[in-house]
C-alpha positions as a LaTeX table, in Angstrom:
\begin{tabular}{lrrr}
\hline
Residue & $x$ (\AA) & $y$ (\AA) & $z$ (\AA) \\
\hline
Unk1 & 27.51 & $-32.33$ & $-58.88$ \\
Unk2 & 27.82 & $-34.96$ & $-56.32$ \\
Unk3 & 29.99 & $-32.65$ & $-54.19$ \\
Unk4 & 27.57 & $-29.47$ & $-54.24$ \\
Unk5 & 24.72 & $-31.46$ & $-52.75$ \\
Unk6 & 27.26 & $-32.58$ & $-49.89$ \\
Unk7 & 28.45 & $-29.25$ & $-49.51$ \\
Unk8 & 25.00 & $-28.05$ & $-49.37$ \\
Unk9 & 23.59 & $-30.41$ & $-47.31$ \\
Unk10 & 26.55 & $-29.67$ & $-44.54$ \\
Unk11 & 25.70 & $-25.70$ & $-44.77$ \\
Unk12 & 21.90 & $-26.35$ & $-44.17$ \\
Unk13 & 23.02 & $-28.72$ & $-40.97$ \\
Unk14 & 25.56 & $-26.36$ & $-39.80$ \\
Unk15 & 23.35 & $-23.90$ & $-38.35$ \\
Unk16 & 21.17 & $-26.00$ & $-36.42$ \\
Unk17 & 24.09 & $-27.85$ & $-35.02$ \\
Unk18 & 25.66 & $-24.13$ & $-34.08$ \\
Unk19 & 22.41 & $-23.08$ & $-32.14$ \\
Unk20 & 22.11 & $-26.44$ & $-30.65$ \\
Unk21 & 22.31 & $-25.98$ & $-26.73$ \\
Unk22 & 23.00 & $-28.81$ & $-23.51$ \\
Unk23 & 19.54 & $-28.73$ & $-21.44$ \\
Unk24 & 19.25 & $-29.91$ & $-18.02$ \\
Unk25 & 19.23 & $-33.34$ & $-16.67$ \\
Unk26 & 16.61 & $-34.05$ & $-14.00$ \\
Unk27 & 16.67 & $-36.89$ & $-12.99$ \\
Unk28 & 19.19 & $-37.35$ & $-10.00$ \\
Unk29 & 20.76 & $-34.74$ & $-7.94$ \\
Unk30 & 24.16 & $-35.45$ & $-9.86$ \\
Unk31 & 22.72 & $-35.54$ & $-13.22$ \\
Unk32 & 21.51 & $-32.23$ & $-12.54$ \\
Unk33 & 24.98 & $-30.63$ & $-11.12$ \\
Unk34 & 27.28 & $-32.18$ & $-14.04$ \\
Unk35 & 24.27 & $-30.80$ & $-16.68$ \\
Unk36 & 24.18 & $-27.64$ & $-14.59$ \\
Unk37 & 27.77 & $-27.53$ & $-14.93$ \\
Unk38 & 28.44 & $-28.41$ & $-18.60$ \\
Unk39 & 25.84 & $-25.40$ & $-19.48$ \\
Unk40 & 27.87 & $-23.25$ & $-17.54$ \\
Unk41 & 31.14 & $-23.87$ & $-18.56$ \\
Unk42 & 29.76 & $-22.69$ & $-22.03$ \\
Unk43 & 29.48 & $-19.05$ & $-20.69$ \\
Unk44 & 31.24 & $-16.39$ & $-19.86$ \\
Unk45 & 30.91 & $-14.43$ & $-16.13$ \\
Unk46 & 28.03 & $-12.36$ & $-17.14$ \\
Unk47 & 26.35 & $-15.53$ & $-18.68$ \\
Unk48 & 27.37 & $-17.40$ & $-15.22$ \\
Unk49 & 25.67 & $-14.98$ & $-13.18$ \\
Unk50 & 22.73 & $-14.60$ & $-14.95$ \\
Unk51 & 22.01 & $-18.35$ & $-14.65$ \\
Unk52 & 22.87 & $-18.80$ & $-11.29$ \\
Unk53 & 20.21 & $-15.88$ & $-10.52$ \\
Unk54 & 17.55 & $-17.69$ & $-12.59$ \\
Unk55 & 18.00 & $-20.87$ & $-10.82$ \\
Unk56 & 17.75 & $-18.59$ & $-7.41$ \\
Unk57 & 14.21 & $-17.38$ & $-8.88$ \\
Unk58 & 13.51 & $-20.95$ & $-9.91$ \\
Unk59 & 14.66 & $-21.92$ & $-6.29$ \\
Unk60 & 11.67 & $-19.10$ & $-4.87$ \\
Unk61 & 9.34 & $-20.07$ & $-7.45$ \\
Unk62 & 9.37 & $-23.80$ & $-6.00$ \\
Unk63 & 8.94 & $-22.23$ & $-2.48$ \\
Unk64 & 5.76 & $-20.05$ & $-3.61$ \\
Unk65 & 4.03 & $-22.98$ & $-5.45$ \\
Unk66 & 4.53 & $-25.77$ & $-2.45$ \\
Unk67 & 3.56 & $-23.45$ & $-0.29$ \\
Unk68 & 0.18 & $-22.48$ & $-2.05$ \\
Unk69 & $-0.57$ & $-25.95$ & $-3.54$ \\
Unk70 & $-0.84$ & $-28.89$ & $-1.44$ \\
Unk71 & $-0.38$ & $-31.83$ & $-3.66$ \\
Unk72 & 3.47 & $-29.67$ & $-3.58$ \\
Unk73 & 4.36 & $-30.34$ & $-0.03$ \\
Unk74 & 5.91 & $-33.62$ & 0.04 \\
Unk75 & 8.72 & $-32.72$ & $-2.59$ \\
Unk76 & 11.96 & $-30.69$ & $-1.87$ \\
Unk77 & 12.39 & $-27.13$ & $-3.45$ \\
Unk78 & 15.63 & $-29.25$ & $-5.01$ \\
Unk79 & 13.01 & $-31.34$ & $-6.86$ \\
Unk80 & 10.91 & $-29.55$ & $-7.84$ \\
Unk81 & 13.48 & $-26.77$ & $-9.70$ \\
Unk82 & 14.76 & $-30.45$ & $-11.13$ \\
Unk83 & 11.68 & $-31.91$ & $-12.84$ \\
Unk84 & 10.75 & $-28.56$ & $-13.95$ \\
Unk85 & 14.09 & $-28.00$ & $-15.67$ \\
Unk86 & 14.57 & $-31.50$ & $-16.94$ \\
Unk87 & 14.80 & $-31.35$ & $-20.75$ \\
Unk88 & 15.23 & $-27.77$ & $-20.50$ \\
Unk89 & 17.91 & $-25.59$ & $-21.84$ \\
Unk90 & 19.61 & $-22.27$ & $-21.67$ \\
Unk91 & 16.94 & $-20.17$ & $-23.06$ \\
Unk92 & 14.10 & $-22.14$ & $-21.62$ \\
Unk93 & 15.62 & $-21.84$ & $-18.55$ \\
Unk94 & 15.56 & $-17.89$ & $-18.66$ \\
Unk95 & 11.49 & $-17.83$ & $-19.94$ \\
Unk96 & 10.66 & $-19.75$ & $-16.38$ \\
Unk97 & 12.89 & $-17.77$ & $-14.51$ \\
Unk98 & 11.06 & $-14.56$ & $-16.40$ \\
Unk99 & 7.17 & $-16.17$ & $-15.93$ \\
Unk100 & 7.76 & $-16.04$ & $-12.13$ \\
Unk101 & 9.39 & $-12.94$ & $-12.11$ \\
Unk102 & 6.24 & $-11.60$ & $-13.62$ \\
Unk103 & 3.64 & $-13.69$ & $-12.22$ \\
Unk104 & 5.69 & $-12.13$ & $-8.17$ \\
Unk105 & 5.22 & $-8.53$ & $-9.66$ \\
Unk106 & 1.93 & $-8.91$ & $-11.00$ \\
Unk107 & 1.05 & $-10.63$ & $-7.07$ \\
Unk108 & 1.96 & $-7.66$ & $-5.46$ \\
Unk109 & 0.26 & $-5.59$ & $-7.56$ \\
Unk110 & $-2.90$ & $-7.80$ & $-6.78$ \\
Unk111 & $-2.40$ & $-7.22$ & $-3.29$ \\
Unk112 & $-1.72$ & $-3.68$ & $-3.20$ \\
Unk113 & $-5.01$ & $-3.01$ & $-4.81$ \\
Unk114 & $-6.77$ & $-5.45$ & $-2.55$ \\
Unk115 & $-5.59$ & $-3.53$ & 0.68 \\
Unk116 & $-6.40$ & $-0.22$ & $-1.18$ \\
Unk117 & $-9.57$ & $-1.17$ & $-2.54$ \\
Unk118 & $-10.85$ & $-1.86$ & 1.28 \\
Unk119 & $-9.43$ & 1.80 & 2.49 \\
Unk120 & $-10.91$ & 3.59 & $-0.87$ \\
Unk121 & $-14.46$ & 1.89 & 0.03 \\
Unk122 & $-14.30$ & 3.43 & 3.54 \\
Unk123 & $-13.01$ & 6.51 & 2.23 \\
Unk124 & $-16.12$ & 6.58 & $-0.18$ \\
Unk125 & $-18.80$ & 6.05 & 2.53 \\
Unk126 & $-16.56$ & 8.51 & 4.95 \\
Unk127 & $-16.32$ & 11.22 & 1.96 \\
Unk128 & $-20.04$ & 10.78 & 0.96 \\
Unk129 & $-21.40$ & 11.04 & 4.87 \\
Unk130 & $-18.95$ & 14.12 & 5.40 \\
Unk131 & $-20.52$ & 15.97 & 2.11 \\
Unk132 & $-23.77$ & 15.72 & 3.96 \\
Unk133 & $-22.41$ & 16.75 & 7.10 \\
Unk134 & $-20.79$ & 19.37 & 5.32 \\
Unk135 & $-23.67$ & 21.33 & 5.50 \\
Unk136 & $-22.89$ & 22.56 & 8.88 \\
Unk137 & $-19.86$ & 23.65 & 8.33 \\
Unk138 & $-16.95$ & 24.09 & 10.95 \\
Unk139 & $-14.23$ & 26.20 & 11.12 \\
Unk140 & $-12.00$ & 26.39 & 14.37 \\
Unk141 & $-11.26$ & 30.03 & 15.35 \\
Unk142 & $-9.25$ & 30.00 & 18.55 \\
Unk143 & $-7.68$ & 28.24 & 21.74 \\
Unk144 & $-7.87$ & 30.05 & 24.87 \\
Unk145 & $-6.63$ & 29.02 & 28.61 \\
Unk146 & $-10.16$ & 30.19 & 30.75 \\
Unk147 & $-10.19$ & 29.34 & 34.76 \\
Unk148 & $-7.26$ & 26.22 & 34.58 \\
Unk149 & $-9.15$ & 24.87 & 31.77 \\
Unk150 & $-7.81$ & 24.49 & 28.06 \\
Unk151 & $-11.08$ & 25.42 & 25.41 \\
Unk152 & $-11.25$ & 25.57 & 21.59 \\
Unk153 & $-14.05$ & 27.67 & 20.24 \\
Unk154 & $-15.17$ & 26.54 & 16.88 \\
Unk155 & $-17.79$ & 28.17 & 14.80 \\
Unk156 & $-20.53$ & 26.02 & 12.76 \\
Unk157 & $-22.51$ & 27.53 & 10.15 \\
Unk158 & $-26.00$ & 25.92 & 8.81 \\
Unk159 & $-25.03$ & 26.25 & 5.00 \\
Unk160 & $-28.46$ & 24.63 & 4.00 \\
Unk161 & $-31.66$ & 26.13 & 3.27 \\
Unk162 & $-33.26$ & 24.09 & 5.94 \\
Unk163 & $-33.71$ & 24.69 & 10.10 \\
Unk164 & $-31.31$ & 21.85 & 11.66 \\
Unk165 & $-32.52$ & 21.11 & 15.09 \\
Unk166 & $-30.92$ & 17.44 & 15.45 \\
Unk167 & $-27.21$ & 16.93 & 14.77 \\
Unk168 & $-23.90$ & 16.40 & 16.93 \\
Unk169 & $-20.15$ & 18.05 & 16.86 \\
Unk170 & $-17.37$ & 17.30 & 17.83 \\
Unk171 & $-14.45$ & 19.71 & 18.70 \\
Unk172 & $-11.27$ & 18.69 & 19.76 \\
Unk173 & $-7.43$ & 18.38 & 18.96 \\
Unk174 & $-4.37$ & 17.06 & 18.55 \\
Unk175 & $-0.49$ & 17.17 & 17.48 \\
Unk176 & 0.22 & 17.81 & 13.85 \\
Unk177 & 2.17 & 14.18 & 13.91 \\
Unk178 & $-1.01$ & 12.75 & 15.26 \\
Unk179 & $-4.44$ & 13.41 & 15.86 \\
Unk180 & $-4.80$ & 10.89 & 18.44 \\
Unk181 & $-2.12$ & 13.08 & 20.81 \\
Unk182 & $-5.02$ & 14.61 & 21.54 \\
Unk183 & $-9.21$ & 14.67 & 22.51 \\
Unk184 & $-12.45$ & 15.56 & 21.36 \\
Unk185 & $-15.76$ & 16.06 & 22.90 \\
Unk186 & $-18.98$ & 15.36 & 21.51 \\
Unk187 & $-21.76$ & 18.47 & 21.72 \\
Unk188 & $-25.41$ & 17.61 & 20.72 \\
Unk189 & $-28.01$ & 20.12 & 19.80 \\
Unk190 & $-29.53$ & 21.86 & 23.98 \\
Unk191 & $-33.24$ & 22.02 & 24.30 \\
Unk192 & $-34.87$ & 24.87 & 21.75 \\
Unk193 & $-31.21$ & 25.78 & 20.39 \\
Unk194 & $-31.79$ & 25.42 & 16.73 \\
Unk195 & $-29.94$ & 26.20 & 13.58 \\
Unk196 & $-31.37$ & 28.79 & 11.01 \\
Unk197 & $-30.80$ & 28.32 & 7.66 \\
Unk198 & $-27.03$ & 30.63 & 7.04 \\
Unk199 & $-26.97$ & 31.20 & 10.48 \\
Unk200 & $-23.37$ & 30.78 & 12.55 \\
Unk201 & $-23.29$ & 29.57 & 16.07 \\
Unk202 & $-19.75$ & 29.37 & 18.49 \\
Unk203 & $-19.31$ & 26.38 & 20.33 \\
Unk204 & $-16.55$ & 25.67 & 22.18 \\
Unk205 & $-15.31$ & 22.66 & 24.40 \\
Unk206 & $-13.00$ & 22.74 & 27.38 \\
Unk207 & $-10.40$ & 19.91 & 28.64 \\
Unk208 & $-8.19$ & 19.88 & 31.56 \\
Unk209 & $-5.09$ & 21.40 & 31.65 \\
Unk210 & $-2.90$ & 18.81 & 33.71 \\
Unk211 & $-4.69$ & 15.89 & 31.51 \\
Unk212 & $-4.09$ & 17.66 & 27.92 \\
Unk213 & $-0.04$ & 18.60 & 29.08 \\
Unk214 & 0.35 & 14.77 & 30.14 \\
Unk215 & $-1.08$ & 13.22 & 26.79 \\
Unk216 & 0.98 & 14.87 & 24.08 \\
Unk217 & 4.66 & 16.19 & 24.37 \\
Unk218 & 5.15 & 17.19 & 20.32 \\
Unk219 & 2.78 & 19.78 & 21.34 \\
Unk220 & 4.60 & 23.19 & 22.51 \\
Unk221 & 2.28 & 23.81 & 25.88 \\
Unk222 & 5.49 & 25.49 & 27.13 \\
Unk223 & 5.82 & 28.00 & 24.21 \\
Unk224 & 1.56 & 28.49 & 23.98 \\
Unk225 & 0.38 & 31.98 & 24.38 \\
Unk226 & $-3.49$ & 32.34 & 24.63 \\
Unk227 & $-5.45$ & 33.47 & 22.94 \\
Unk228 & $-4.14$ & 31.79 & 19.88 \\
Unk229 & $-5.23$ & 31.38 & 16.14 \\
Unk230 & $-1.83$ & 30.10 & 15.26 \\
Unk231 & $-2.45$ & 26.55 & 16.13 \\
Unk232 & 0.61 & 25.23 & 13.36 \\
Unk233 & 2.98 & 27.56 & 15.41 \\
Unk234 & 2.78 & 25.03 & 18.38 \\
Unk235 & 2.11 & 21.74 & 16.70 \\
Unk236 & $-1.78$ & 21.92 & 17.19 \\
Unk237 & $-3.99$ & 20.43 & 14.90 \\
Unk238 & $-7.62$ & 20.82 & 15.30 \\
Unk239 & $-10.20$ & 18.25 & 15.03 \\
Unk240 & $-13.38$ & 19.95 & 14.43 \\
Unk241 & $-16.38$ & 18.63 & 12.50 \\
Unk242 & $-20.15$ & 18.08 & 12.35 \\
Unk243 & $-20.48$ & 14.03 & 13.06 \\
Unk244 & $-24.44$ & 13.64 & 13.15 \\
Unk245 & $-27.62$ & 15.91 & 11.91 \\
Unk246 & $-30.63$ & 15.15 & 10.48 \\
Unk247 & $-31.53$ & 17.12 & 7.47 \\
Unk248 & $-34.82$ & 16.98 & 5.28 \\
Unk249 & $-36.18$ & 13.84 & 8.29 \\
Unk250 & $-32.77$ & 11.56 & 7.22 \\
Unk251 & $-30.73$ & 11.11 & 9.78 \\
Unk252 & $-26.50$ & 11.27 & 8.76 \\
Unk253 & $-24.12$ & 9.98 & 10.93 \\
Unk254 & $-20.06$ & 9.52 & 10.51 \\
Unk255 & $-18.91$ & 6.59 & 13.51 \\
Unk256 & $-15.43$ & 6.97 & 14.17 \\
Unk257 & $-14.98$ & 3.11 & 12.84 \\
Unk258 & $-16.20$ & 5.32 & 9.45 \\
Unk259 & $-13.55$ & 7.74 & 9.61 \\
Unk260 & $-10.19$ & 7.41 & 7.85 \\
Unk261 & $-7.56$ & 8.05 & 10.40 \\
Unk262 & $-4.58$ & 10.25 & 9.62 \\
Unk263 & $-2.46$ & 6.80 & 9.29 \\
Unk264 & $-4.73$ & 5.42 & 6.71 \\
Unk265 & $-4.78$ & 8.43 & 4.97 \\
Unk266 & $-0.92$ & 8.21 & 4.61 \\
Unk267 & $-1.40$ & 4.71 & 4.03 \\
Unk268 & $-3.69$ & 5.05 & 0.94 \\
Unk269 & $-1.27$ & 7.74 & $-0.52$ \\
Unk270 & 1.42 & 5.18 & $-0.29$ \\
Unk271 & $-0.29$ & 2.63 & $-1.93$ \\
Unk272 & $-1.18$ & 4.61 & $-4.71$ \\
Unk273 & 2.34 & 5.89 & $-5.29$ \\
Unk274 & 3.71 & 2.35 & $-4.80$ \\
Unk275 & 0.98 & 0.75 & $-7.18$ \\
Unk276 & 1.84 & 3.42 & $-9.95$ \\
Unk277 & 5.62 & 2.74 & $-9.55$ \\
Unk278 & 4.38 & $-1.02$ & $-9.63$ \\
Unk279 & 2.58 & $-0.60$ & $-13.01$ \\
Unk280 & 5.38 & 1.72 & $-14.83$ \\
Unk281 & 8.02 & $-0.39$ & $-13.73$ \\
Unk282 & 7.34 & $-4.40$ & $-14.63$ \\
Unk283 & 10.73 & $-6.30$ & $-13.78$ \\
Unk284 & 12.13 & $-9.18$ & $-16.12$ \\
Unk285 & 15.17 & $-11.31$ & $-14.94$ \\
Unk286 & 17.63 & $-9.35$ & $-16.16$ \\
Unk287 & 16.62 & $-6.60$ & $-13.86$ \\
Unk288 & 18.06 & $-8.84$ & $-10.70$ \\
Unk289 & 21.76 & $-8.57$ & $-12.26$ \\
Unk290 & 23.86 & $-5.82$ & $-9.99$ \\
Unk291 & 24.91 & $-3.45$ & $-12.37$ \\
Unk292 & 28.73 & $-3.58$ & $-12.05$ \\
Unk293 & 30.10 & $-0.11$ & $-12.54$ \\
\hline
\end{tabular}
């Protein structure tokens, strides 16, 4: 009877003792290495790598938090991974390693949105001026070479129900890589020219030949025959839009500091696609191991 206790009493210890693991030593430099060591020589390459990436995370968490917290600064990066791994062992290791994997991704995801939330608010005052602008509506029609001079003719149509005798356009160009290849000219409304309610006026504006050729080479001047509606066929991208009126006594106006430009455009669709691949894709430690073949 004796004997079955003992022999119970061994198989109840056994396990713990088998899932017992070495932790880390903190306190010295060498404690650390022969602790660091004796944990490693308990695993195989995969196991090997795997902790020596963890301590490399460890390594960029101490970075991150010295640099952000100043009661940090005095310690080494050395140190700190130390006193935070002091006591710790193989498993405990791999949860820190994981937090600030996490906590990086979920940074950059916190940033992302920052820098888009400042280029969606412009966007939203741009988009909500233009729908008001909208009203008189501009189409470009043509580009035509007329005594040395290079002019775009744009019509604008008053798509309200009301006469529009204050408001501004502007009509200009530039290269399909960039608007700013190109220029624009501002047209406000002439003495007693007014806009009826459906009606469509052509306006046109007209920019010097030798200065247009020197300020945009992805353009094909070369190749341009006039008159042309084709304005893709040579690179030409037309900048035409209504950018001040006053409609029902309230005066709408769209600055050029309100404008998305074509790069922040681009920019805000790449921070979109990057913040969804962000989301869909949270890392975890193991996700830094090179996939041997």
């Amino acid at each position: 009877m004796k004997w079955n206790r003992y022999l119970l009493l061994i198989l109840m210890v056994s396990p713990v003792l088998g899932f017992s693991q070495d932790s880390f030593k903190g306190g010295s430099k060498e404690k650390f290495e022969e602790s660091k060591q004796k944990i490693a020589a308990g695993l195989d390459a995969a196991g090997k790598e795997k902790l020596e990436i963890a301590l490399r995370v460890l390594a960029m968490s101490a970075i991150y938090d010295r640099d952000h917290q100043s009661q940090l600064r005095k310690q080494s990066f050395d140190e700190l991974v130390r006193r935070r791994l002091n006591g710790k062992d193989l498993a405990e290791t791999y949860a820190l390693a994981n937090d600030y994997v996490k906590a990086d991704h979920q940074r950059k995801i916190d940033k992302l949105e920052k820098e888009m939330s400042v280029l969606e608010a412009k966007k939203q005052k741009s988009d909500a001026l233009k729908a008001k602008l909208s009203v008189l509506k501009a189409k470009p029609l043509r580009v035509d070479s007329l005594n040395g001079a290079f002019v775009i003719f744009c019509a604008f149509t008053n798509e309200s129900d009301q006469v529009l005798t204050t408001y501004e356009t502007v009509i200009g160009y530039g290269s399909t890589q960039d608007l700013n290849d190109g220029w624009s000219g501002i047209k406000g409304a002439e003495d007693g020219v007014v806009f009826a309610p459906k009606e469509t006026k052509i306006l046109s504006s007209a920019f010097s030949f030798a200065t247009v050729k020197e300020n945009s080479h992805v353009i094909d001047w070369q190749g341009m025959k006039f008159p042309s509606t084709d304005f893709a066929a040579y690179n030409l991208a037309m900048d035409c839009y209504t950018s001040m009126l006053v409609l029902k006594g309230v005066k709408y106006e769209l600055k050029n500091e309100d404008r998305l430009s074509p790069k922040e455009e681009q920019d805000l669709s790449k921070y979109r696609s990057s913040l969804d691949q962000l989301k869909t894709n949270i890392p975890v430690l193991d996700d830094l191991i090179v996939k041997k073949p």
